[in-house]
Short mmCIF file of C-alpha atoms and ligand atoms in Angstrom, two decimals:
data_model
loop_
_atom_site.label_atom_id
_atom_site.label_comp_id
_atom_site.label_asym_id
_atom_site.label_seq_id
_atom_site.Cartn_x
_atom_site.Cartn_y
_atom_site.Cartn_z
CA MET R 735 -102.64 9.13 -198.60
CA THR R 736 -103.01 8.59 -194.83
CA ARG R 737 -103.19 5.03 -193.58
CA VAL R 738 -106.35 4.21 -191.63
CA ASP R 739 -105.67 1.60 -188.93
CA THR R 740 -108.40 -0.93 -188.34
CA PRO R 741 -109.82 -0.48 -184.81
CA ILE R 742 -108.48 -2.82 -182.15
CA LYS R 743 -111.23 -5.23 -181.12
CA ILE R 744 -111.83 -5.20 -177.39
CA GLY R 745 -113.70 -7.45 -174.98
CA VAL R 746 -114.95 -6.11 -171.64
CA VAL R 747 -115.43 -8.36 -168.60
CA GLY R 748 -117.72 -6.65 -166.09
CA THR R 749 -120.36 -4.25 -167.35
CA GLY R 750 -121.29 -2.45 -164.14
CA ALA R 751 -120.65 1.24 -163.42
CA ILE R 752 -117.12 1.63 -164.71
CA GLY R 753 -117.35 -1.12 -167.33
CA GLN R 754 -120.25 0.75 -168.99
CA ASP R 755 -118.37 4.03 -168.65
CA HIS R 756 -115.38 2.55 -170.51
CA ILE R 757 -117.61 1.00 -173.22
CA LYS R 758 -119.28 4.39 -173.79
CA ARG R 759 -115.92 6.19 -173.84
CA ILE R 760 -114.45 3.82 -176.39
CA ALA R 761 -117.56 3.97 -178.59
CA GLU R 762 -117.75 7.76 -178.55
CA GLN R 763 -114.19 9.03 -178.09
CA ILE R 764 -111.52 6.51 -179.02
CA PRO R 765 -111.42 6.05 -182.79
CA GLY R 766 -108.65 3.42 -182.80
CA ALA R 767 -110.65 0.84 -180.86
CA CYS R 768 -114.07 -0.76 -180.68
CA VAL R 769 -115.68 -3.01 -178.09
CA ILE R 770 -117.06 -6.12 -179.78
CA GLY R 771 -117.93 -8.44 -176.90
CA ILE R 772 -118.78 -8.43 -173.20
CA ALA R 773 -119.27 -10.83 -170.32
CA ASP R 774 -120.83 -10.27 -166.93
CA SER R 775 -122.01 -12.59 -164.19
CA ASP R 776 -125.22 -10.55 -164.23
CA LEU R 777 -126.58 -11.75 -167.59
CA ALA R 778 -129.53 -9.36 -167.60
CA ARG R 779 -127.15 -6.43 -167.24
CA ALA R 780 -124.90 -7.78 -170.00
CA ASP R 781 -127.93 -8.15 -172.29
CA MET R 782 -129.02 -4.59 -171.59
CA VAL R 783 -125.54 -3.20 -172.35
CA ALA R 784 -125.19 -5.42 -175.44
CA LYS R 785 -128.44 -4.11 -176.85
CA LYS R 786 -127.43 -0.50 -176.33
CA TYR R 787 -124.03 -0.84 -178.05
CA GLN R 788 -124.70 -3.76 -180.46
CA LEU R 789 -122.27 -6.15 -178.77
CA GLU R 790 -121.97 -9.92 -178.52
CA VAL R 791 -122.58 -11.36 -175.05
CA PHE R 792 -120.24 -14.20 -174.08
CA PRO R 793 -121.36 -16.73 -171.44
CA ASP R 794 -118.35 -15.98 -169.22
CA GLY R 795 -115.14 -13.99 -169.03
CA GLU R 796 -112.94 -16.95 -169.96
CA SER R 797 -114.68 -17.56 -173.30
CA LEU R 798 -114.56 -13.84 -174.11
CA ILE R 799 -110.81 -13.77 -173.45
CA ALA R 800 -110.26 -16.93 -175.52
CA SER R 801 -112.28 -15.69 -178.50
CA PRO R 802 -110.03 -15.32 -181.58
CA GLU R 803 -112.02 -12.20 -182.54
CA VAL R 804 -111.03 -10.36 -179.35
CA GLU R 805 -107.60 -8.69 -179.51
CA ALA R 806 -107.42 -6.94 -176.10
CA ILE R 807 -109.38 -7.11 -172.85
CA ILE R 808 -110.67 -4.69 -170.24
CA VAL R 809 -111.29 -6.26 -166.81
CA ALA R 810 -113.88 -4.26 -164.86
CA SER R 811 -115.54 -7.01 -162.83
CA TRP R 812 -115.40 -7.22 -159.03
CA ASP R 813 -111.99 -7.15 -157.37
CA PRO R 814 -111.53 -10.85 -156.44
CA SER R 815 -112.04 -11.90 -160.09
CA HIS R 816 -109.30 -9.65 -161.52
CA ALA R 817 -106.26 -11.90 -161.03
CA GLY R 818 -107.83 -14.95 -162.71
CA TYR R 819 -108.92 -12.96 -165.77
CA VAL R 820 -105.57 -11.17 -166.06
CA ARG R 821 -103.71 -14.49 -165.94
CA ALA R 822 -106.03 -15.91 -168.62
CA CYS R 823 -105.22 -12.88 -170.83
CA ILE R 824 -101.46 -13.40 -170.38
CA LYS R 825 -101.93 -17.08 -171.24
CA SER R 826 -103.72 -16.02 -174.44
CA GLN R 827 -100.96 -13.42 -175.03
CA LYS R 828 -103.48 -10.59 -175.22
CA PRO R 829 -102.99 -7.07 -173.79
CA VAL R 830 -105.18 -6.52 -170.74
CA PHE R 831 -106.29 -3.34 -169.04
CA CYS R 832 -107.25 -4.29 -165.49
CA GLU R 833 -109.15 -1.88 -163.29
CA LYS R 834 -107.53 -1.39 -159.92
CA PRO R 835 -106.79 -3.39 -157.84
CA LEU R 836 -104.71 -5.76 -159.95
CA ALA R 837 -105.50 -8.49 -157.41
CA THR R 838 -106.72 -8.75 -153.85
CA SER R 839 -103.53 -10.35 -152.50
CA ALA R 840 -99.80 -9.78 -152.98
CA GLU R 841 -99.51 -13.49 -153.76
CA ASP R 842 -101.86 -13.15 -156.76
CA CYS R 843 -99.98 -10.04 -157.95
CA LEU R 844 -96.73 -12.02 -157.82
CA ALA R 845 -98.31 -14.86 -159.82
CA ILE R 846 -99.21 -12.31 -162.53
CA ILE R 847 -95.68 -10.88 -162.47
CA SER R 848 -94.29 -14.38 -162.74
CA ASP R 849 -96.54 -15.11 -165.78
CA GLU R 850 -95.26 -11.95 -167.50
CA LEU R 851 -91.65 -12.78 -166.66
CA ALA R 852 -92.10 -16.27 -168.16
CA LEU R 853 -93.54 -14.69 -171.30
CA GLY R 854 -90.73 -12.13 -171.38
CA ARG R 855 -92.92 -9.09 -172.04
CA LYS R 856 -95.51 -6.85 -170.44
CA LEU R 857 -99.18 -7.27 -171.37
CA VAL R 858 -100.82 -5.84 -168.26
CA GLN R 859 -101.82 -2.24 -167.59
CA VAL R 860 -103.50 -1.35 -164.28
CA GLY R 861 -106.23 1.31 -164.15
CA PHE R 862 -104.39 3.92 -162.06
CA MET R 863 -105.89 6.80 -164.02
CA ARG R 864 -104.52 9.62 -161.89
CA ARG R 865 -101.24 9.29 -163.80
CA TYR R 866 -103.21 10.58 -166.82
CA ASP R 867 -104.93 13.50 -165.09
CA PRO R 868 -103.60 16.81 -166.47
CA GLY R 869 -103.22 18.28 -162.95
CA TYR R 870 -101.21 15.30 -161.66
CA ARG R 871 -99.11 15.38 -164.83
CA GLU R 872 -98.28 19.05 -164.17
CA LEU R 873 -97.26 18.15 -160.62
CA LYS R 874 -95.04 15.38 -161.96
CA ALA R 875 -93.38 17.67 -164.52
CA ALA R 876 -92.74 20.33 -161.84
CA LEU R 877 -91.26 17.77 -159.43
CA ASP R 878 -89.07 16.19 -162.11
CA ALA R 879 -87.81 19.69 -163.03
CA GLU R 880 -86.95 20.17 -159.31
CA MET R 881 -89.06 23.35 -159.15
CA ILE R 882 -89.46 23.11 -155.36
CA GLY R 883 -86.23 21.28 -154.55
CA SER R 884 -86.55 17.96 -152.72
CA PRO R 885 -90.07 17.09 -151.54
CA LEU R 886 -90.28 16.90 -147.75
CA MET R 887 -93.97 16.40 -147.00
CA VAL R 888 -97.16 15.59 -148.94
CA HIS R 889 -100.65 16.40 -147.63
CA CYS R 890 -103.55 14.67 -149.40
CA ARG R 891 -107.30 14.59 -149.01
CA HIS R 892 -109.51 11.99 -150.68
CA ARG R 893 -113.17 12.58 -149.91
CA ASN R 894 -116.28 10.89 -151.29
CA ARG R 895 -119.79 12.14 -150.69
CA VAL R 896 -121.22 8.81 -149.45
CA PRO R 897 -119.84 5.26 -149.35
CA GLY R 898 -121.35 2.46 -151.48
CA PRO R 899 -123.71 0.00 -149.72
CA GLN R 900 -121.03 -2.71 -149.31
CA HIS R 901 -118.26 -0.34 -148.22
CA THR R 902 -115.96 -1.46 -145.37
CA SER R 903 -113.17 0.22 -143.39
CA GLU R 904 -110.65 -1.89 -145.32
CA MET R 905 -112.01 -0.51 -148.61
CA ASN R 906 -111.18 3.07 -147.57
CA ILE R 907 -107.61 1.96 -148.25
CA LYS R 908 -107.83 -0.94 -150.73
CA ASN R 909 -110.27 0.81 -153.07
CA SER R 910 -109.83 4.50 -152.43
CA VAL R 911 -106.44 5.47 -150.92
CA ILE R 912 -104.90 2.96 -153.32
CA HIS R 913 -105.07 5.77 -155.90
CA GLU R 914 -102.88 8.00 -153.69
CA ILE R 915 -100.60 5.05 -152.96
CA ASP R 916 -99.92 4.65 -156.68
CA ALA R 917 -99.92 8.32 -157.69
CA LEU R 918 -97.52 9.42 -154.92
CA ARG R 919 -94.81 6.80 -155.56
CA TRP R 920 -95.09 7.71 -159.24
CA LEU R 921 -94.79 11.44 -158.44
CA LEU R 922 -91.93 11.00 -155.98
CA ASN R 923 -90.09 8.28 -157.93
CA GLU R 924 -89.56 6.08 -154.89
CA GLU R 925 -91.10 3.31 -152.81
CA TYR R 926 -92.52 3.40 -149.29
CA ARG R 927 -90.75 2.29 -146.13
CA SER R 928 -93.62 2.13 -143.65
CA ALA R 929 -97.31 2.74 -143.01
CA GLN R 930 -99.37 3.86 -140.06
CA VAL R 931 -103.08 4.65 -139.76
CA ILE R 932 -104.60 7.10 -137.29
CA LEU R 933 -108.29 6.83 -136.47
CA PRO R 934 -110.11 10.07 -135.69
CA ARG R 935 -113.53 10.12 -134.06
CA ARG R 936 -116.02 8.38 -136.39
CA SER R 937 -118.46 10.51 -138.37
CA ARG R 938 -122.14 10.01 -137.50
CA HIS R 939 -122.66 9.62 -141.27
CA ALA R 940 -120.46 6.52 -141.41
CA GLY R 941 -122.23 3.13 -141.33
CA GLN R 942 -122.37 1.18 -138.09
CA ASP R 943 -119.16 -0.80 -138.66
CA LEU R 944 -117.35 1.74 -140.80
CA GLN R 945 -114.28 3.56 -139.49
CA ASP R 946 -114.53 6.84 -141.35
CA PRO R 947 -112.52 9.07 -141.61
CA GLN R 948 -109.04 7.52 -141.46
CA ILE R 949 -105.64 9.20 -141.74
CA VAL R 950 -102.98 7.17 -143.54
CA LEU R 951 -99.35 8.06 -142.85
CA LEU R 952 -96.69 6.81 -145.24
CA GLU R 953 -92.94 7.29 -145.15
CA THR R 954 -90.90 6.93 -148.33
CA GLU R 955 -87.44 5.34 -148.50
CA SER R 956 -85.78 8.79 -148.51
CA GLY R 957 -87.84 10.05 -145.55
CA THR R 958 -90.58 12.10 -147.27
CA ARG R 959 -93.66 12.00 -145.01
CA ILE R 960 -97.13 11.67 -146.50
CA ASP R 961 -100.52 12.06 -144.83
CA VAL R 962 -103.70 11.05 -146.66
CA GLU R 963 -107.09 11.88 -145.18
CA SER R 964 -109.57 9.24 -146.39
CA PHE R 965 -113.15 10.35 -145.75
CA VAL R 966 -115.75 8.46 -147.77
CA SER R 967 -118.84 9.96 -146.11
CA CYS R 968 -117.94 13.66 -146.26
CA GLN R 969 -121.46 14.53 -147.59
CA TYR R 970 -120.57 17.56 -149.71
CA GLY R 971 -118.98 16.10 -152.86
CA TYR R 972 -116.00 14.31 -154.39
CA ASP R 973 -112.86 16.18 -153.48
CA VAL R 974 -109.24 15.23 -154.14
CA GLN R 975 -106.45 17.49 -152.92
CA CYS R 976 -102.69 17.11 -152.93
CA GLU R 977 -100.07 19.56 -151.70
CA ILE R 978 -96.38 18.79 -151.95
CA VAL R 979 -94.10 20.76 -149.66
CA GLY R 980 -90.52 21.02 -150.86
CA GLU R 981 -87.32 22.72 -149.68
CA ASP R 982 -87.92 25.75 -151.91
CA GLY R 983 -91.72 26.01 -152.20
CA THR R 984 -94.96 24.07 -152.52
CA LEU R 985 -96.99 22.57 -155.37
CA SER R 986 -100.76 22.05 -155.21
CA LEU R 987 -102.98 19.94 -157.43
CA PRO R 988 -105.35 22.35 -159.22
CA ASP R 989 -109.08 22.10 -158.55
CA PRO R 990 -111.16 21.29 -161.64
CA ALA R 991 -112.15 24.41 -163.57
CA ALA R 992 -115.57 25.72 -162.50
CA ILE R 993 -117.35 28.99 -163.12
CA MET R 994 -117.56 31.39 -160.20
CA THR R 995 -120.99 32.80 -159.34
CA ARG R 996 -121.45 36.05 -157.42
CA LYS R 997 -125.02 36.28 -156.20
CA SER R 998 -127.03 37.35 -153.13
CA GLY R 999 -123.92 38.38 -151.23
CA LEU R 1000 -122.12 35.10 -151.93
CA ARG R 1001 -119.22 34.08 -154.16
CA SER R 1002 -119.49 30.37 -155.03
CA PHE R 1003 -118.55 27.59 -157.42
CA ALA R 1004 -119.81 24.03 -157.71
CA ILE R 1005 -117.89 21.06 -156.28
CA GLN R 1006 -118.04 17.90 -158.36
CA GLN R 1007 -120.04 15.04 -156.87
CA GLU R 1008 -118.54 11.87 -158.34
CA TRP R 1009 -115.13 10.42 -159.23
CA SER R 1010 -116.38 9.72 -162.74
CA GLU R 1011 -116.77 13.50 -163.36
CA ARG R 1012 -113.54 14.51 -161.61
CA PHE R 1013 -111.33 12.16 -163.59
CA VAL R 1014 -113.17 12.14 -166.92
CA GLN R 1015 -110.19 13.63 -168.76
CA ALA R 1016 -107.81 11.19 -167.09
CA TYR R 1017 -109.90 8.20 -168.25
CA PHE R 1018 -109.91 9.57 -171.79
CA TYR R 1019 -106.10 9.96 -171.94
CA GLU R 1020 -105.65 6.62 -170.18
CA PHE R 1021 -107.56 4.79 -172.92
CA GLN R 1022 -106.17 6.84 -175.77
CA GLU R 1023 -102.63 6.01 -174.63
CA TRP R 1024 -103.44 2.38 -173.86
CA ILE R 1025 -104.73 1.85 -177.41
CA ALA R 1026 -101.67 3.64 -178.84
CA SER R 1027 -99.38 1.42 -176.77
CA ILE R 1028 -101.13 -1.76 -177.95
CA ARG R 1029 -100.53 -0.58 -181.52
CA SER R 1030 -96.87 0.18 -180.84
CA GLY R 1031 -96.42 -3.19 -179.11
CA GLU R 1032 -95.10 -1.68 -175.86
CA ILE R 1033 -97.36 -1.20 -172.83
CA LEU R 1034 -96.29 2.10 -171.23
CA GLY R 1035 -98.90 2.61 -168.47
CA PRO R 1036 -98.92 1.39 -164.84
CA THR R 1037 -97.63 -2.17 -164.79
CA ALA R 1038 -98.22 -5.39 -162.87
CA TRP R 1039 -95.28 -4.26 -160.69
CA ASP R 1040 -97.20 -1.08 -159.83
CA GLY R 1041 -100.25 -3.25 -159.06
CA TYR R 1042 -98.09 -5.40 -156.75
CA VAL R 1043 -96.53 -2.46 -154.87
CA SER R 1044 -99.90 -0.80 -154.34
CA CYS R 1045 -101.37 -4.07 -153.04
CA VAL R 1046 -98.51 -4.66 -150.57
CA THR R 1047 -98.73 -1.05 -149.39
CA ALA R 1048 -102.51 -1.15 -148.98
CA ASP R 1049 -102.20 -4.41 -147.02
CA ALA R 1050 -99.60 -2.80 -144.72
CA CYS R 1051 -101.95 0.17 -144.16
CA ASN R 1052 -104.85 -2.12 -143.29
CA LEU R 1053 -102.67 -4.12 -140.92
CA ALA R 1054 -101.57 -0.86 -139.28
CA ARG R 1055 -105.22 0.17 -138.96
CA GLN R 1056 -106.11 -3.12 -137.26
CA GLN R 1057 -103.13 -3.54 -134.93
CA GLY R 1058 -101.96 0.06 -134.44
CA GLY R 1059 -98.35 1.23 -134.67
CA ILE R 1060 -96.02 1.48 -137.64
CA VAL R 1061 -95.91 -1.40 -140.14
CA PRO R 1062 -92.82 -1.82 -142.34
CA ILE R 1063 -93.36 -2.26 -146.09
CA THR R 1064 -91.23 -4.96 -147.69
CA LEU R 1065 -91.14 -5.67 -151.43
CA ILE R 1066 -89.43 -8.33 -153.53
CA ASP R 1067 -86.54 -7.09 -155.73
CA ARG R 1068 -87.92 -5.31 -158.75
CA PRO R 1069 -87.54 -7.56 -161.83
CA SER R 1070 -85.70 -5.89 -164.74
CA LEU R 1071 -88.81 -6.26 -166.98
CA TYR R 1072 -90.30 -3.42 -164.92
P1 LIG Z 1699 -120.04 -2.80 -160.30
O1 LIG Z 1699 -120.90 -1.64 -160.70
O2 LIG Z 1699 -120.47 -3.67 -159.17
O3 LIG Z 1699 -119.81 -3.70 -161.61
C1 LIG Z 1699 -119.11 -4.91 -161.60
C2 LIG Z 1699 -119.81 -5.86 -162.56
O4 LIG Z 1699 -119.00 -7.04 -162.70
C3 LIG Z 1699 -121.19 -6.30 -162.05
O5 LIG Z 1699 -122.10 -6.33 -163.13
C4 LIG Z 1699 -120.89 -7.69 -161.51
O6 LIG Z 1699 -122.04 -8.52 -161.50
C5 LIG Z 1699 -119.86 -8.17 -162.50
N1 LIG Z 1699 -119.06 -9.29 -162.03
C6 LIG Z 1699 -118.73 -9.62 -160.75
N2 LIG Z 1699 -117.97 -10.72 -160.73
C7 LIG Z 1699 -117.79 -11.09 -162.02
C8 LIG Z 1699 -117.07 -12.14 -162.62
N3 LIG Z 1699 -116.38 -13.03 -161.91
N4 LIG Z 1699 -117.10 -12.22 -163.97
C9 LIG Z 1699 -117.80 -11.32 -164.71
N5 LIG Z 1699 -118.50 -10.30 -164.17
C10 LIG Z 1699 -118.49 -10.18 -162.84
O7 LIG Z 1699 -118.57 -2.31 -159.92
P2 LIG Z 1699 -117.78 -1.04 -160.53
O8 LIG Z 1699 -117.97 0.12 -159.64
O9 LIG Z 1699 -118.05 -0.92 -161.98
O10 LIG Z 1699 -116.27 -1.55 -160.29
C11 LIG Z 1699 -115.70 -2.56 -161.09
C12 LIG Z 1699 -114.19 -2.58 -160.88
O11 LIG Z 1699 -113.65 -1.32 -161.27
C13 LIG Z 1699 -113.78 -2.78 -159.42
O12 LIG Z 1699 -112.66 -3.61 -159.37
C14 LIG Z 1699 -113.41 -1.38 -158.92
O13 LIG Z 1699 -112.41 -1.40 -157.92
C15 LIG Z 1699 -112.90 -0.73 -160.19
N6 LIG Z 1699 -113.15 0.73 -160.21
C16 LIG Z 1699 -112.14 1.56 -160.55
C17 LIG Z 1699 -112.33 2.93 -160.56
C18 LIG Z 1699 -111.23 3.87 -160.92
O14 LIG Z 1699 -111.34 5.03 -160.61
N7 LIG Z 1699 -110.20 3.44 -161.62
C19 LIG Z 1699 -113.59 3.45 -160.25
C20 LIG Z 1699 -114.62 2.56 -159.95
C21 LIG Z 1699 -114.40 1.20 -159.93
P3 LIG Z 1699 -122.84 -8.68 -160.09
O15 LIG Z 1699 -123.46 -7.33 -159.83
O16 LIG Z 1699 -123.81 -9.76 -160.38
O17 LIG Z 1699 -121.82 -9.03 -159.05
#
């Protein structure tokens, strides 16, 4: 007879765009887990989501985290609230999946790391979902198998159709390029040495105060050079590209599968419009593996250390954007827990 595990009971803080996406995903696709409670500073939104999925609404994130019914937490509220909720989860000794960024300052990331070190185990996973995307995983396997020899250069493009209403130049890096920052150090197995940001002529589609596009240049400790084009008002769709140039060849991230149409003298295929479509498989694997790791008792996904490194690197990029020149990236020694 096969043993049927009881679903892990999850609480979600923040029920906006991605919070609702994760609630839907867990309800429809992840059999080993169920969301039982939610909290959101927008109570009307929480009520609407609760009604749709038959969930309990808690008055605030803290009471949701403290509830004895809730076994694990997803933090999908706005960025500045992440660190406080993550620390409350560690205090309650509950696994927590925190959407990126882990925190808005390196200091807050270090406080989280220090909480985990005091506890002596990892409870935090950060939502760097590209590590779960099948294309990125193929790139990683090919690099680890040394298919192209040592990587020398990486060329990336990260384009969004239009920026959100509150989008700022800083967010091009802290909220968008942060995915490349994490994925590339994971792919290359090393940290960054320095950052620089080059500012091309602004697009007429960018808002009045928005510097868009931006080109982020990173150098790794071994001297691999990375360029990331960040262009959040590209108009035509959501487009993520990554080419790694090695000593013996190149590797390119595959485009999502799409049917080709030949019609009226044109050959064409659709380009996806939103990140939620492009990385739908990655989110699925991310949650499937997170739930499996909670069950096994060992969190295996991106850690608080990864959240810290990405925050320090993003801060260095933003400093480089503001002051010009090359900004060195300095990290604390990596604790053995990570
Ligand atoms: P959103 O649509 O604005 O939703 C955030 C929700 O959290 C809103 O309902 C907001 O209420 C609520 N909230 C804000 N502060 C709160 C607090 N202190 N406690 C409880 N609820 C609070 O934002 P989103 O696009 O879903 O993004 C949420 C988080 O996910 C962000 O940190 C973002 O960086 C991250 N994200 C990650 C990815 C990815 O690809 N991994 C993609 C998108 C977003 P109000 O509207 O009243 O403020």
